[in-house]
Amino acid sequence: MNAADPPPLRMPPMWRRVALVMTLVMVVALSVAGWASVRAITAQIDRDDATQVSELAAQFVPVFRSRLHMADAWVRYLTATEPGTDEQSLRARVLATGTLAGVVLVPLDERSAGGLPSLATSDRLALTAGRSVLKIVPSAPSAPAAPAAPAVQAVPATPAVPGRAGVYLAHLVTVAGAQQIGFFQLAPVWLWRDLDQVPGRMGLAVVDAGGSVIFAGAPLASGVPHLLVRAPIDARHPARAVVQGWQQDGTAWRGAVAQLRLDDTPIAGDGVWNIAVYDKAIDAWPALFSLVPMMLVLLLLGALCVLFGTWYLSRRWQPALTRVHAALDQLRQGVFAPVEVGWAADAPRVVAQSYNLAVAELQRRFAAQGYLAEIDRLLLEAEELEQALEPILARVCDLTGAQTAAVALVDRDAAAHARSFTVSADGGACPISRVNIDEEMAQQLRESPQASTVPSHHLDRYGFLEPLRALGARSCCVWPVMVGERIAAILSVGYGEVAAPLAPQLSFGTECAARLRTALDNAERGERLYHQAHFDSLTSLPNRLLFHDRLSQELKNVADNDQRSALLYIDLDHFKKVNDSVGHVAGDQLLTIVAQRLRACVKEGDTVARLGGDEFTVILRNLPSGDVAGTIAERIIEALQRPVNIAGRDHFVRASIGITLFPDDANTIEAVMRNADLAMYHAKDGGRARALFFDSTMTRALAPVAQSGLFRALRRREFALHYQPQFDLRTGAVAAVEALLRWQSPREGVRLPHDFIPAAEESGLIVDIGTWVLESGCHQLAIWRDDGIAPVRLALNVSVQQLRLADFTNLVRRSLERASLTPGVLELEVTETVFADEAARQTLRALSELGVRLALDDFGTGYSSLNHLRQHPVDAIKIDRSLMQEVPDDPKANSLAASIIDMAHALGKQVVAEGVETLPQLDFLRERGCELAQGYVLARPLGVAEVSELLSSRQGLELLLRRAAG
Ligand code: C2E
Ligand code: MG
Ligand code: MG
């Protein structure tokens, strides 16, 4: 394991937590169950209790009603007849009823008798109406004591008992002829009898409408009677009991109150009795506490169950989980170990089985990823895709579970043909075979680029599956490998049995096909890029880069194998004319035909390259003799000379060819190139349309020139013109610009004429260079003219070699015509050496006749002859910089310069002073009447953009001088 890996997680023993959780659950469950059942029982008892007291209270209403009626009946009976004069007999009769406990007689007019209830007027009216009046005498402590002086007490009343009031029925009675009010006391023993129907724990109380206790079976706290009176009794059903609760001595009580109303009976007076039956409310807690021992037992039992359950579970589960845990740890370290499931049970068994399935799947995927990675590596490492196909196909077999795999690489140029690479799973590779791609299958693959299954009875329909069939495949799957719109390859796998492959196997096949597609795509793109980088887009020939590679390869080859090869440097003669006369498109066509003809002239293995423009090279390999190169060069010249018809015109291409043999002539790229270049130039110089072998005399004669690289500079257009203004000393305006040649060498930067003009003169290249200067100068002047900023004149330096050319005047004329310029705008600067050459002198005359101005350059150096000025058609002289350098400090130089100016004027020539570097020089020239001045003090030779700016700003001499001074 890696040091940075986290340590493995420890598997905690599960029994502790299970036991704890189960115990907690049990305790909570038991407590809740105990509490809830106590609550339910108490509520039920409560409800039963309330029902019982309500029923009892209601039950006593008719009991007391009937007892009162009965007492009333006795009273009526006793008072219905006069008992005579004897009160004793009345008392005896009263006692004999058993219902009444005594009678007190009060005279009619007596308002109140001590201890007896007073009678209201309504009571007296009721008495006189013959009705009985119910009266209550409250109980002790203010229980009715014996009246202080009862007027008549025929029968002594029963002594008062606490908690029980005296209940009387008053009625008129005639005793001894006198009508009196008799207060008949109801016998408490009789009235309150049979109250044992009320269970012992309950009490019964009767309270009148004023809250006075008539009877109380158990003592009632003060306020309770009034509470009972206020009970919300339904007036229509007064006998229906209402339950009330109260606190008494710190205990909760509950009672049911029913009402007895006598107003609908013959009895008048205190006719509302509230009959209450009451009891202490049930307290749940003692009941709950009574359950505690039982619960403790239950808890103990539960704990035992928990212990057993925990032991059972951990015995069955813990080992399984521990093994899965260990297997997961191994998986973390990359080991795919399955867990044994034989011993496991329940959920752990399912977990272990799922784990095993997952591990198997992971293992399969890992293996597949490994195979795919291997395919990637093989594709990346292979230089050629085909080299890697065999091992790749073996991996495809592994991934798809196939017995055989093949890939058919479709020919680029023929979609119906392919080469099939076939491999069987046991490691055997078969020879590469050519197969046909059936159009029907190709169409099908293009339409559905996913895997297609080919059943066994269709196998022989498809030719490209033949190699798989030959190896015993009975069913196949194929995947197209599309590069862009094209089927670049077909991947196919074969199975020995007919069963369809599994979905993952198909998806891996798709991934393999995708990898092949990327590889083929990259290869094709690489080829395209390589082609772009190494081949000329116009002719499809190798370009300069590839040519260099091939040449260096060939140099090594000839050195290693002691062979001889040749390099041909071919330059088309006057190709520019074709471009100029029939246009670039036609020129391109011509170059393409030239390329084809060149290729046709050489054998397979030789290289024909286009270096650019009209320059071609040919590497001829392994020549038996040098002459063969000459023969091929002649063949090329002949082949090219055959007419080429472009745009309805026949063109005859002529070429100059330089031939060099290597390693005979040289053994480095640079030297071989230079030799071929030099030979070609000599061929051109020697009259064009010919081939010349390089020889060492060419090197000696042209060594500095060749080394100067001027040939290539000219061909590659490395020259540019700078322009130095000449100012009119009278007007201050720019009168002319002199074109001065610059060589923009890619290696050495800008090179000045003194560096290369001598070599150009020596090699004769100055003629070609001069022609280019003439054409570019005229072209630039035309641009300035078109922009409206042209200087009056353009001065060009001309070599004597140019003037020697018979055609030079025509060349100048054509150049002027091409740029639509008049000859007068051109001034050609020549040096005095031209006068020594007759041909040059003739050209000068012809030029002068044409109207071109001529200036004598570098005047005042060497043997300047005034005679020349007189004899030749020179329009101006240019005083040389070397003379000007002495002016105005050297009097001799001053007088020489002054006399040159004077004489020139005398001969009607203009004077241009060049190399003017100081203001005193300028003053001197002005004073002497010199017309034009050119020099650093005014302006240096400038690039086209700078001169154009100067010309368009029309900055005059004064401004430049002021700027120079300031
Ligand atoms: P040139 O025709 O006498 O040109 C004048 C030379 O003097 C130029 O040098 C110019 O840059 C330089 N010059 C002008 N004013 C001053 C100045 O105030 N002080 C100094 N020290 N030099 C000044 P450049 O361009 O190096 O050319 C040198 C010579 O090369 C030219 O002398 C001319 O003979 C020759 N040359 C230049 N261009 C061509 C060309 O296109 N064809 C031919 N055949 N010869 C050329
Ligand atoms: Mg000049
Ligand atoms: Mg000069």
Tab-separated table of N, CA and C and ligand atoms in Angstrom, residues 829 857-858 878 880 914, ligand 3:
chain	number	residue	atom	x	y	z
A	829	GLU	N	22.194	57.238	-65.469
A	829	GLU	CA	23.514	57.717	-65.043
A	829	GLU	C	24.555	56.720	-65.520
A	857	ASP	N	27.953	60.255	-64.353
A	857	ASP	CA	28.081	60.052	-62.903
A	857	ASP	C	29.542	60.148	-62.498
A	858	ASP	N	29.751	60.380	-61.222
A	858	ASP	CA	31.086	60.348	-60.612
A	858	ASP	C	32.066	61.285	-61.324
A	878	LYS	N	27.307	64.802	-62.842
A	878	LYS	CA	27.163	64.694	-61.389
A	878	LYS	C	28.546	64.812	-60.778
A	880	ASP	N	31.307	64.334	-58.322
A	880	ASP	CA	31.461	63.199	-57.409
A	880	ASP	C	31.630	63.646	-55.961
A	914	GLU	N	26.721	65.721	-55.853
A	914	GLU	CA	26.282	64.667	-54.927
A	914	GLU	C	27.244	64.531	-53.750
B	3	MG	MG	27.942	59.069	-58.190
